[in-house]
Coordinates of C-alpha atoms and ligand atoms in Angstrom, one line a residue:
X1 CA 0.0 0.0 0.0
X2 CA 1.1 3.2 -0.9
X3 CA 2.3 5.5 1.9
X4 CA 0.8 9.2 2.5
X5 CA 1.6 12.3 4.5
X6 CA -1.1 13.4 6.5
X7 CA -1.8 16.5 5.4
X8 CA -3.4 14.9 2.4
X9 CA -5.1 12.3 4.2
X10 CA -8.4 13.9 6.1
X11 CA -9.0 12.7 9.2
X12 CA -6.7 9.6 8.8
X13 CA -5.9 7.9 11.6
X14 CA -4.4 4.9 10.5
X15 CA -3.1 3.0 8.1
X16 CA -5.5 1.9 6.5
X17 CA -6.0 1.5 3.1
X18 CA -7.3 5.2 2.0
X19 CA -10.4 5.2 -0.6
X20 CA -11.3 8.6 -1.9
X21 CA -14.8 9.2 -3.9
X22 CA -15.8 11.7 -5.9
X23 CA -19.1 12.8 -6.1
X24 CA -22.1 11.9 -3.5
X25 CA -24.6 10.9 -6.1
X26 CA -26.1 7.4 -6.5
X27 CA -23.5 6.2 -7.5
X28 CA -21.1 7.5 -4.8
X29 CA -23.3 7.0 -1.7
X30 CA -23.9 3.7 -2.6
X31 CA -20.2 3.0 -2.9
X32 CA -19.9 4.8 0.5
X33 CA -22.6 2.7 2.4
X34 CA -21.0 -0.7 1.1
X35 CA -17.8 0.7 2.2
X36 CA -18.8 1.3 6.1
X37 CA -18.1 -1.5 7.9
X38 CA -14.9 -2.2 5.7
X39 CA -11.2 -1.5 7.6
X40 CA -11.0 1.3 5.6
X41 CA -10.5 4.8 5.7
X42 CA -13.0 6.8 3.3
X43 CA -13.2 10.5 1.8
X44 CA -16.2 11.8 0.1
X45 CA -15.6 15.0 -2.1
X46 CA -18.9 16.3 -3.1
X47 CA -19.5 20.1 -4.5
X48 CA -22.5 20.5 -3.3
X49 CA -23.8 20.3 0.2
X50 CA -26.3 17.5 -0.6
X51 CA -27.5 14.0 -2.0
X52 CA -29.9 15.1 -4.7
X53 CA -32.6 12.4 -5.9
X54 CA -32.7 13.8 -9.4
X55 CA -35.9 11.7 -11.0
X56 CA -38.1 14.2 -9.3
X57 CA -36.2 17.1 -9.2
X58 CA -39.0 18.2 -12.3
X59 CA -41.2 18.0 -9.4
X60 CA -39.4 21.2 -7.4
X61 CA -39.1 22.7 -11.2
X62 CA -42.9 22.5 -11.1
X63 CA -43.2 23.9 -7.7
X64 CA -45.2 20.9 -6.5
X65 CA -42.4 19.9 -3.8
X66 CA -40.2 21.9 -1.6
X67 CA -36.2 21.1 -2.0
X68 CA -35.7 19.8 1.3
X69 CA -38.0 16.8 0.3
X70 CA -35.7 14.9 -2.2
X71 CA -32.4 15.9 -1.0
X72 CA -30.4 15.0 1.6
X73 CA -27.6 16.9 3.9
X74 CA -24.1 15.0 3.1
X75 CA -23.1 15.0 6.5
X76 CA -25.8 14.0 8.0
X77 CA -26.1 10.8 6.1
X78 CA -22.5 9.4 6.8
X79 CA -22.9 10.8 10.5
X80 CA -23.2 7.6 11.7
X81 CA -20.2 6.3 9.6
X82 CA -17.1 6.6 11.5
X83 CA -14.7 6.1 8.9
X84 CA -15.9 8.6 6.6
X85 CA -14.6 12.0 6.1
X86 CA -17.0 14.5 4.2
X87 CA -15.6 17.4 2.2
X88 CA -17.5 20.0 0.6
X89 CA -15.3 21.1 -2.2
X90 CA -15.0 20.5 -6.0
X91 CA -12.4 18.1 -7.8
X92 CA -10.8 19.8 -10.6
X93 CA -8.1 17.3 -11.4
X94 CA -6.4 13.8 -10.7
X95 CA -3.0 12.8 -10.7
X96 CA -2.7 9.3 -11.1
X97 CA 1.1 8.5 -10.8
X98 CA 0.9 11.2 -7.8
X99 CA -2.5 8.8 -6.4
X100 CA -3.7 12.6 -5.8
X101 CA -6.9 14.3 -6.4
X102 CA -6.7 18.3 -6.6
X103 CA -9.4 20.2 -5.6
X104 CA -10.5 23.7 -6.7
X105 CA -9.0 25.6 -3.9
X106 CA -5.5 24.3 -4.8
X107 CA -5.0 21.4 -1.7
X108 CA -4.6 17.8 -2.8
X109 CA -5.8 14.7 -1.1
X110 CA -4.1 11.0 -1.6
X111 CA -5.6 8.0 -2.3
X112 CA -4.8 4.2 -2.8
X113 CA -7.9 3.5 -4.0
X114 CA -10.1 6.0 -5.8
X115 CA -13.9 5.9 -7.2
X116 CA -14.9 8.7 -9.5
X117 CA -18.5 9.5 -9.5
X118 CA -18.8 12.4 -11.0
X119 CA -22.5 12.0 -13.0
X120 CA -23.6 13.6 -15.9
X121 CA -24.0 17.5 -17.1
X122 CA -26.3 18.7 -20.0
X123 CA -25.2 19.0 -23.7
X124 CA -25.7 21.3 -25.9
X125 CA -24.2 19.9 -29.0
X126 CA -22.3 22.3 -29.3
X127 CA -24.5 25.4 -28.8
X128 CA -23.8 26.2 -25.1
X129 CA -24.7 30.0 -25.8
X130 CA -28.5 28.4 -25.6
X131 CA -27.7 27.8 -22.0
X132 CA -28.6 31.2 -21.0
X133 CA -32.8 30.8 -22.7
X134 CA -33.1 27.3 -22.3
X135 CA -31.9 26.0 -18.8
X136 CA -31.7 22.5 -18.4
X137 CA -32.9 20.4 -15.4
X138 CA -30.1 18.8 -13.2
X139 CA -29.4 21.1 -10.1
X140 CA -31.4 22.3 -7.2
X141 CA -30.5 25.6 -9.0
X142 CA -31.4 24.6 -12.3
X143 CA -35.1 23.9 -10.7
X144 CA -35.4 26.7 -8.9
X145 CA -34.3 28.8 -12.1
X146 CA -36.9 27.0 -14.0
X147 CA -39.6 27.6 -11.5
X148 CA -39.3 31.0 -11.4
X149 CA -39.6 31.2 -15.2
X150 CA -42.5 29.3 -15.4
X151 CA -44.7 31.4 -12.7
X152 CA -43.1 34.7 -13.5
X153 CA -44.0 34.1 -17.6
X154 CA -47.6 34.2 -16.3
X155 CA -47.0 37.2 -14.5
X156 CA -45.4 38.9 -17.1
X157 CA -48.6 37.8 -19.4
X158 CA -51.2 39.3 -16.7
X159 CA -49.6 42.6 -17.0
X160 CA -49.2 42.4 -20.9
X161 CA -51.4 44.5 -22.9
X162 CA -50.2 43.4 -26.3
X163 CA -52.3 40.4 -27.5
X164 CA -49.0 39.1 -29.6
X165 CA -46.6 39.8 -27.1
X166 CA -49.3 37.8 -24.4
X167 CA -49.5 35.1 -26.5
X168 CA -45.3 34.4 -26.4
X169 CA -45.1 34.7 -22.7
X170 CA -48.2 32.2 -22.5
X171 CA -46.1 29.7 -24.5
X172 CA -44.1 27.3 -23.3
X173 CA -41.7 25.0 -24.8
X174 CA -40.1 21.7 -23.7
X175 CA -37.3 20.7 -25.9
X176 CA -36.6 16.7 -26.1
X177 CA -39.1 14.3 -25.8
X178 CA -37.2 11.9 -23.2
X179 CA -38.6 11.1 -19.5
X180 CA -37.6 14.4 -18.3
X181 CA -39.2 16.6 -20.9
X182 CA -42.3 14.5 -20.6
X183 CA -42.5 15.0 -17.2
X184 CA -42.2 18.6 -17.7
X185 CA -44.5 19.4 -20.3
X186 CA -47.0 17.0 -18.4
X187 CA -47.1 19.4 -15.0
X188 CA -46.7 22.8 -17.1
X189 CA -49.8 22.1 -18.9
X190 CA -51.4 21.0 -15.2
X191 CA -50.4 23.6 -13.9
X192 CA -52.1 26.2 -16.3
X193 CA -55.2 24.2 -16.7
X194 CA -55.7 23.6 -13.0
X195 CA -53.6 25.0 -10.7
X196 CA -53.4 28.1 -11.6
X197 CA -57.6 28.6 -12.5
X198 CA -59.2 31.6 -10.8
X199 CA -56.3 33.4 -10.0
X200 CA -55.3 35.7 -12.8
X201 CA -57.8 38.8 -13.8
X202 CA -56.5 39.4 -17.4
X203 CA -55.5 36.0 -18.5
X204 CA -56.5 32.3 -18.3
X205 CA -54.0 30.6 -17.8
X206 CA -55.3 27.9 -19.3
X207 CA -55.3 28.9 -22.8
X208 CA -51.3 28.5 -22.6
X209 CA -49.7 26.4 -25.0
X210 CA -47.3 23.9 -23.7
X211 CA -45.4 22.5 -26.6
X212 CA -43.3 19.6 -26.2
X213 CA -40.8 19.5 -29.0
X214 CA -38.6 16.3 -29.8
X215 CA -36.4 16.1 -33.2
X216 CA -36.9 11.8 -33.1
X217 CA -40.0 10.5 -34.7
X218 CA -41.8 9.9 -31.1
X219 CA -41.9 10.4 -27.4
X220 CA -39.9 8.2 -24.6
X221 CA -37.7 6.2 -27.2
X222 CA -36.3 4.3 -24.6
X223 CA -39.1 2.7 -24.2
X224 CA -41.3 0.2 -26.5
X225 CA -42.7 1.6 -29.0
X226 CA -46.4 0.9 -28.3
X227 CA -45.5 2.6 -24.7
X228 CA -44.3 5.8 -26.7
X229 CA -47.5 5.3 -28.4
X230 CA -49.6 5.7 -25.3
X231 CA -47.5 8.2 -23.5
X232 CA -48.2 10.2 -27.0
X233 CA -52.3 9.9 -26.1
X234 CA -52.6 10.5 -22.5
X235 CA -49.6 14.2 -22.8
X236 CA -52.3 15.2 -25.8
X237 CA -55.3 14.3 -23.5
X238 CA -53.1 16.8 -20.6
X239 CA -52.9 19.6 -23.1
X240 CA -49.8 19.2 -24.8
X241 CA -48.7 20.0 -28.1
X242 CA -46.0 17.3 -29.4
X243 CA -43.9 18.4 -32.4
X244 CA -42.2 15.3 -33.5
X245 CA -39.0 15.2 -36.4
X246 CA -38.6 19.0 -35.2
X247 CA -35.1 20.1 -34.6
X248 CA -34.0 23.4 -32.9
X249 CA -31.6 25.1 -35.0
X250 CA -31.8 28.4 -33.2
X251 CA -32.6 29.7 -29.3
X252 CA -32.6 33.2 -28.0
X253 CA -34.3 35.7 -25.8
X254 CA -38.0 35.7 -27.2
X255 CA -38.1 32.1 -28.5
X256 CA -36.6 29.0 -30.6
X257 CA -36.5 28.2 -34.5
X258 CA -37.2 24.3 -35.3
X259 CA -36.8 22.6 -38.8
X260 CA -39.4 19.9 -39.4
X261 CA -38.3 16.8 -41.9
X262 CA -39.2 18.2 -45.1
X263 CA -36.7 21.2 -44.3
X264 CA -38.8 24.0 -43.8
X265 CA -38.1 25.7 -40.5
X266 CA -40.6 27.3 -37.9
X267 CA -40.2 30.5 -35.2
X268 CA -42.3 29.9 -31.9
X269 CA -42.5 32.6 -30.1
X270 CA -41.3 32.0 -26.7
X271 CA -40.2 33.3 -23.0
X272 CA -40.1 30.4 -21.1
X273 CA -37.9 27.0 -22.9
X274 CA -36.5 24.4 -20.7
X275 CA -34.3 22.1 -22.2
X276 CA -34.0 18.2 -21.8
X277 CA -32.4 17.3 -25.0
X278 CA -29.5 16.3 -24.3
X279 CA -26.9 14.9 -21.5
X280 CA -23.0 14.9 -21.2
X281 CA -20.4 13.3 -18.9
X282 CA -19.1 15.8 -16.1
X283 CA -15.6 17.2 -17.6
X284 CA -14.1 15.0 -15.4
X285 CA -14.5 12.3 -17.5
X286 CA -12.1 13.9 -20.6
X287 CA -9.9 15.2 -17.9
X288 CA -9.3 11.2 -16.7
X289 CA -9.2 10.5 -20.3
X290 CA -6.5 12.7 -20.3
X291 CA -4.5 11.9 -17.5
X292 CA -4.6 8.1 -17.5
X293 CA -5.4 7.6 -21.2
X294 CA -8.2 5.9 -20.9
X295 CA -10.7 6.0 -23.8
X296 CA -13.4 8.2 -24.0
X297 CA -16.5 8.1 -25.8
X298 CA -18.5 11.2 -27.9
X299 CA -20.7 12.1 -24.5
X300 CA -17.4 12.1 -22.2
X301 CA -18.1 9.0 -20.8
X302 CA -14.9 7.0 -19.5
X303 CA -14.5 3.4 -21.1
X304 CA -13.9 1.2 -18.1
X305 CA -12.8 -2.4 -17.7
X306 CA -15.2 -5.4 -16.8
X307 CA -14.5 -4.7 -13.2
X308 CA -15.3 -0.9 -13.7
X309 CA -11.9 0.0 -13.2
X310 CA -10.0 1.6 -15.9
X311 CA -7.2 0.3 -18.0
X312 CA -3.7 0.7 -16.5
X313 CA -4.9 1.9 -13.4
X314 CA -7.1 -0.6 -11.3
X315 CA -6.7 2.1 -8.0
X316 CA -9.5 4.0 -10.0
X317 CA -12.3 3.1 -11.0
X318 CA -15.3 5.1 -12.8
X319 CA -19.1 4.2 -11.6
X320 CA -22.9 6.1 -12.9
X321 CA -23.2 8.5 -15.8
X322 CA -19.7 8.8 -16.1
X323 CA -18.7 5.7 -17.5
X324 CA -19.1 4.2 -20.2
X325 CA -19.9 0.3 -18.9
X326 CA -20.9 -2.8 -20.0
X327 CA -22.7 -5.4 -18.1
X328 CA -21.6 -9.0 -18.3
X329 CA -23.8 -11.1 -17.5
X330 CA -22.5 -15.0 -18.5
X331 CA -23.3 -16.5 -21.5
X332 CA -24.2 -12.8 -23.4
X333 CA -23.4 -10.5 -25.4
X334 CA -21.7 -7.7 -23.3
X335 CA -24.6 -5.0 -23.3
X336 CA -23.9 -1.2 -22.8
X337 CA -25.6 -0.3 -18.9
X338 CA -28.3 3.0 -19.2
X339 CA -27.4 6.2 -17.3
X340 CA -30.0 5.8 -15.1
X341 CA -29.9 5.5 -11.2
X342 CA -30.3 1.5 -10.5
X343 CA -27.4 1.3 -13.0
X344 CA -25.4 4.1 -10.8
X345 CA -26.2 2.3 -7.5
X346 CA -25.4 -1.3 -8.8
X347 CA -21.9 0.3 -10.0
X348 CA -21.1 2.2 -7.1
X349 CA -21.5 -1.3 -4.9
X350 CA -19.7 -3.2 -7.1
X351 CA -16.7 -0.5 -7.6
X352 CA -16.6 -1.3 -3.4
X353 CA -16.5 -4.7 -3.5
X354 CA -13.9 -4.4 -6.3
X355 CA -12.0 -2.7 -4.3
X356 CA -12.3 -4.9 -1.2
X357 CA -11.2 -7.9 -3.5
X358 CA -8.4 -6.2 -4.6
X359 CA -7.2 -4.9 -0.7
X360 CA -8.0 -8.8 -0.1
X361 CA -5.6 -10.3 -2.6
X362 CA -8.5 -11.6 -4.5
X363 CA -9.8 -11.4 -8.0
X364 CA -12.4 -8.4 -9.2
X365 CA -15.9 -9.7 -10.8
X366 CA -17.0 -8.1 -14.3
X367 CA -19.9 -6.1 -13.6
X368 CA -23.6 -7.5 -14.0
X369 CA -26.5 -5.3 -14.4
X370 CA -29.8 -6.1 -13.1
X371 CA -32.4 -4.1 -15.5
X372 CA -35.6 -4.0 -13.8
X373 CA -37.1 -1.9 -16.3
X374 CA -38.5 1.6 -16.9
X375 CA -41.0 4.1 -15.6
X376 CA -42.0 7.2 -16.9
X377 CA -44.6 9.7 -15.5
X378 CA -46.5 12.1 -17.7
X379 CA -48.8 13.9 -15.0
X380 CA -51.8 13.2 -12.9
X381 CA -53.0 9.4 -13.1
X382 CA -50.7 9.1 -16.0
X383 CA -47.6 7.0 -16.7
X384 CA -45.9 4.5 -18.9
X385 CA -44.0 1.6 -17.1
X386 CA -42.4 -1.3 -18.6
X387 CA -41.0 -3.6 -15.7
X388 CA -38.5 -6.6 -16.6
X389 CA -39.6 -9.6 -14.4
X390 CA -37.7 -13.0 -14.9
X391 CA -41.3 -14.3 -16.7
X392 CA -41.1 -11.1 -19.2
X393 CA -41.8 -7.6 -19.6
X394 CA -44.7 -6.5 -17.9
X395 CA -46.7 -3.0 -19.6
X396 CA -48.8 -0.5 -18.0
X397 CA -49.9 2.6 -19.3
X398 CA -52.9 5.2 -17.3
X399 CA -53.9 5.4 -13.4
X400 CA -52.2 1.6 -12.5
X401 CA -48.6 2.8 -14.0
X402 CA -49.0 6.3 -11.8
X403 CA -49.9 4.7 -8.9
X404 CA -46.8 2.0 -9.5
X405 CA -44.5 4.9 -10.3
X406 CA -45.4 6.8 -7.2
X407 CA -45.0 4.6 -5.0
X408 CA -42.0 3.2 -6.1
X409 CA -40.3 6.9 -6.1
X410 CA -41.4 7.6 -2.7
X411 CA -40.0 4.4 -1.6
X412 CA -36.6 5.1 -2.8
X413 CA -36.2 8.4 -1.7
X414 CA -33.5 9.1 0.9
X415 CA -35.1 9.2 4.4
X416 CA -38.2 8.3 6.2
X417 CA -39.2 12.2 6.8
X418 CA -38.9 12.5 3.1
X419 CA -40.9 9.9 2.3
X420 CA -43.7 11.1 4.4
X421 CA -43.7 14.7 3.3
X422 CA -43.5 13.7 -0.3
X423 CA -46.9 11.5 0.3
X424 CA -48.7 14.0 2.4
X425 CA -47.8 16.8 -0.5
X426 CA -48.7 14.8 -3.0
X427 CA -52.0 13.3 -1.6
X428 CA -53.0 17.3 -0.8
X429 CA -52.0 18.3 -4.8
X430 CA -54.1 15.5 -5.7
X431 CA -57.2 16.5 -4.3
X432 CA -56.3 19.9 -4.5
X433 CA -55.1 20.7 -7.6
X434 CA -52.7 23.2 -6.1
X435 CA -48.7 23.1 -6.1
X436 CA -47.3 24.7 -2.7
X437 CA -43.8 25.0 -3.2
X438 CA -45.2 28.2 -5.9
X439 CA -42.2 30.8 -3.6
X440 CA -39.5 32.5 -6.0
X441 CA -37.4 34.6 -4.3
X442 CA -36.9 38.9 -4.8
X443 CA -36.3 39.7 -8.3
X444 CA -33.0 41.6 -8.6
X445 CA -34.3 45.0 -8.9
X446 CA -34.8 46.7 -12.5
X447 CA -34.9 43.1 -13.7
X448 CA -38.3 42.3 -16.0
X449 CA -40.0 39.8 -14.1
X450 CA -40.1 37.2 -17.0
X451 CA -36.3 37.7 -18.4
X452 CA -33.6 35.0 -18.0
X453 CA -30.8 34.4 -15.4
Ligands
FAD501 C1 -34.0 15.6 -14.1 C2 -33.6 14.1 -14.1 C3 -34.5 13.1 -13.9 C4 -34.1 11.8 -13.9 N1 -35.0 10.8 -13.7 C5 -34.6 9.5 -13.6 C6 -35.6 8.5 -13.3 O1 -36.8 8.8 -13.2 N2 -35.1 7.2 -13.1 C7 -33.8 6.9 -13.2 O2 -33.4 5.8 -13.0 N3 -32.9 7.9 -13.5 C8 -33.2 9.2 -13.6 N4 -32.3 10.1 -13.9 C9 -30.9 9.7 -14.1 C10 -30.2 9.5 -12.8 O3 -30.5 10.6 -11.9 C11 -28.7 9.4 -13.0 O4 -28.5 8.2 -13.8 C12 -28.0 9.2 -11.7 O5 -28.1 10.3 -10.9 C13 -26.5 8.9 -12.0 O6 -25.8 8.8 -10.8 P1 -24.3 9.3 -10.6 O7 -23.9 8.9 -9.2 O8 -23.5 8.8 -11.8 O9 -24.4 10.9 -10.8 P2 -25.2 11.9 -10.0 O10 -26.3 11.3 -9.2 O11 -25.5 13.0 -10.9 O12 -24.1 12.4 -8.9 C14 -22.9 13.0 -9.2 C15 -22.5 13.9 -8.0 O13 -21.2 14.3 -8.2 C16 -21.0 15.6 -7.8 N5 -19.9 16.2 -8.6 C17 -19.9 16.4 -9.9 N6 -18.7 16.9 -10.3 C18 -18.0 17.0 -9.1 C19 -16.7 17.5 -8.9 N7 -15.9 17.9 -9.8 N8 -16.2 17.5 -7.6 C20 -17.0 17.0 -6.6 N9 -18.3 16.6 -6.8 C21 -18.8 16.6 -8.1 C22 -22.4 16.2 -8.2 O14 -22.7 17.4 -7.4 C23 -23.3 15.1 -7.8 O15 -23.8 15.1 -6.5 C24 -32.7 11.5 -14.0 C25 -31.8 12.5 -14.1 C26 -32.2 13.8 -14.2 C27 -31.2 14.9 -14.3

C-alpha cells in the first residue's frame, strides 16, 4: 500500500487502506454505504452540500415539492459512519502516478484507492450560448431557475397588454421528448389548466400552450414503441402540443426556431424554454481521459474495464453516468448499462466490492446489471411503465402505471421524513389541484420579471 503524509489524508488515523470518492450521487453514496463496515479509511468530495434524488427534481421545477424533500444533507447521512470523512469542495483534477486528487481551492488529497463518481451534465451539442434561454434540469439551481420562469412568464402575461406579445409569454416549450421533458410538459400544462384557475384577472392561464418539442419521430424512445404510443395519447389528452421530427436550429431571448423533416423551419414565439435534450459526462470524465489515457467516448463518458476500473490503473475506477460500462452477465453478449440510477447504485457497490477484493488479494468480478425496467410519469394518473420480471416484460400505461410509479419513487427516496412529506404533499396536490412549493425569491431590482438568469 502506498504510503501518504497526513496533510493529504483527512481525518486519517491509521493506516488503512485510503479510498477517496468523488461525487455523493447514486452512484457514490452507494459506494460509501458498502464501504462502512470495511477497515478502511474513506473520503467523500462532493460540491454541493447535498445527495440530490434527481428523478423528481421536475417535481421542485414545477413547484409541486419543496427542495428539502428529495435531497439529503451530506453530512448527516454518513454521520453515523465513523470512517468517513466529508468534504464540501469541488475536484478539478487527478493525478494518477501522484495517487492525488486536486481540488479547486488548490489542496490535494491521496488516495490508494479512488472511485470517480462524478454523474452527468447537459449537452448542448455544441450550442452552449442556448444555455442562457433554455436552462436544463439537473441542479437544485437549475429547478429553482426553471420555477421562477415558469410562474413569473404568467406574471409577465397578466400585466401584458399586447395580444401578440401575451401570447409568447403564455407559450411554453419543452425541448426533447425523453422522460424528463415528458414529465415537464405534463405538469406545465397541469399547472395552467388547474392549478393556476381563478387566480389571474387578465389571462386564463389555461389557454397557454405547452409544446413539447422532440427532433426523433416519437416520445420516450427508450421505451417500447407501443408505450411511446400511449404516453403520446394521455400528454395530448393533458394539453400538450407534441412536435415530433422537429429540430431546434436556433434559441434566443423571445423564442426558438425548429426545422421539421421536409426542411422548412418554424419560429415559436417563446419566454419560457426548458431544455432536456441532451446529457454529457461531467468534464471529469475527458480530464481522466486525459491523464490516465483511458478512452473516452463522444458524450465524455470513460471506457472502463469489466471490473469498472480503468485500463492501466485498477486504484480507480469510474461508476454512474460517467462511465461508459458494459454489463456482463455469463453467457451474453456484453450490453452497454443505461445512465440511469439502478445502473449508478449497482456500479457504485460493485466498484466497493472491487475494491475490497483487490485490498484482499482476490480477483475483481465483471460487472452484472440487473435491468428492472422503466417508468416514466407524464402527469396526474398518467404513466408509462415497462417492468422486466424473470417471466417477461410487464406493460402498463394510465392510473395503474402512476400509482406504480409513485410509490415506487417515494420508496426510494432518501429518508423516512422524506418519504412522508412527499406523500402528504402529493395526496393534498391531488385533491387539490394546487402546487405549494409556488415561492420564487426577490427579483433583482430593475430586472423584468419574465427575463432569464
Ligand atoms: C431531471 C432528471 C431526472 C431523472 N429521472 C430519472 C428516473 O426517473 N429514473 C432513473 O433511474 N434515473 C433518472 N435520472 C438519471 C439518474 O438521476 C442518473 O442516472 C444518476 O443520478 C447517476 O448517478 P451518478 O452517481 O452517476 O451521478 P449523480 O447522481 O449526478 O451524482 C454526481 C455527483 O457528483 C457531484 N460532482 C460532480 N462533479 C464534481 C466535482 N468535480 N467534484 C465534486 N463533486 C462533483 C455532483 O454534485 C453530484 O452530487 C434522472 C436524471 C435527471 C437529471
Amino acid at each position: 500500500m502506498r504510503r501518504m503524509s497526513s496533510s493529504t489524508r483527512p481525518g486519517a488515523s491509521s493506516a488503512r487502506p485510503h479510498i477517496v470518492i468523488i461525487g455523493c450521487g447514486f452512484g457514490g453514496l452507494e459506494a460509501t454505504r458498502a464501504l462502512q463496515r470495511a477497515q478502511v479509511d474513506i473520503t467523500v468530495i462532493e460540491k454541493t452540500n447535498h445527495h440530490l434524488f434527481q428523478p423528481l427534481l421536475y417535481q421542485v421545477a414545477t413547484a409541486g415539492l419543496a427542495a428539502p424533500s428529495i435531497a439529503a444533507p451530506v453530512r448527516v447521512l454518513f454521520r453515523n459512519y465513523p470512517n468517513v470523512t466529508t468534504l464540501l469542495g469541488e475536484v478539478s483534477g487527478v493525478d494518477p502516478d501522484e495517487r492525488m486528487v486536486r481540488l479547486n481551492d488548490g489542496s490535494q488529497i491521496g488516495y490508494d484507492h479512488l472511485i470517480v463518481a462524478a454523474g452527468a451534465t447537459h449537452s448542448y451539442f455544441g450550442r452552449d450560448e442556448w444555455a442562457a434561454n433554455a436552462p436544463g434540469l439537473k441542479t437544485l439551481a437549475d429547478a429553482f431557475d426553471i420555477r421562477r420562469r415558469v410562474l413569473l412568464s404568467f406574471e409577465a402575461a397578466e400585466r401584458e397588454s399586447d395580444p401578440l406579445r401575451r401570447r409568447a409569454k403564455l407559450t411554453f416549450a419543452v425541448i426533447g421528448a425523453g422522460p424528463t421533458g415528458v414529465e415537464m410538459a405534463g405538469t406545465m400544462a397541469e399547472i395552467a389548466r388547474h392549478t393556476l384557475q381563478g387566480e389571474f384577472r387578465h389571462i386564463d392561464p389555461g389557454s397557454a400552450e405547452v409544446l413539447l418539442i422532440e427532433g426523433g419521430g416519437r416520445v420516450l424512445q427508450a421505451m417500447p414503441e407501443v408505450l411511446s404510443q400511449k404516453a403520446l395519447v394521455q400528454l395530448q389528452k393533458l394539453g400538450v402540443e407534441v412536435r415530433l421530427n422537429s429540430r431546434v436550429t436556433g434559441i434566443d431571448a423571445t423564442g426558438l426556431t425548429t426545422q421539421l423533416a421536409d426542411g422548412s423551419t418554424q419560429r415559436i414565439d417563446s419566454h419560457c424554454i426548458v431544455w432536456a435534450a441532451g446529457v454529457a459526462a461531467s468534464p471529469l470524465g475527458r480530464m481522466l481521459g486525459e491523464a490516465t489515457g483511458a478512452e473516452v467516448d463522444r458524450a465524455g463518458r470513460v471506457k472502463v474495464e469489466p471490473d469498472l476500473s480503468l485500463p492501466g490503473h485498477p486504484e480507480i475506477s469510474v461508476v454512474g453516468d460517467l462511465a461508459a460500462a458494459m454489463s456482463h452477465a455469463p453467457g451474453k453478449e456484453p450490453r452497454p448499462v443505461p445512465g440511469v440510477s439502478p445502473g449508478a447504485k449497482q456500479m457504485g457497490r460493485a466498484a466497493a466490492a472491487n475494491i475490497l477484493a483487490r485490498i484482499a488479494g482476490r480477483a475483481t468480478q465483471p460487472f452484472r446489471y440487473s435491468d428492472y425496467g422503466n417508468l416514466a410519469t407524464i402527469g396526474r394518473n398518467s404513466a408509462v411503465v415497462d417492468l422486466t420480471t424473470p417471466f417477461g416484460h410487464v406493460r402498463m400505461s394510465g392510473r395503474i402505471a402512476w400509482q406504480f410509479w409513485l410509490f415506487a419513487h417515494v420508496y426510494f427516496l432518501i429518508g423516512f421524513r422524506n418519504r412522508l412529506v412527499v406523500l402528504m404533499d402529493w395526496a393534498s396536490a391531488y385533491w387539490s389541484f394546487q402546487r405549494y412549493a409556488r415561492v420564487v425569491p426577490d427579483l433583482p431590482a430593475g430586472v423584468p420579471p419574465e427575463t432569464k438568469g
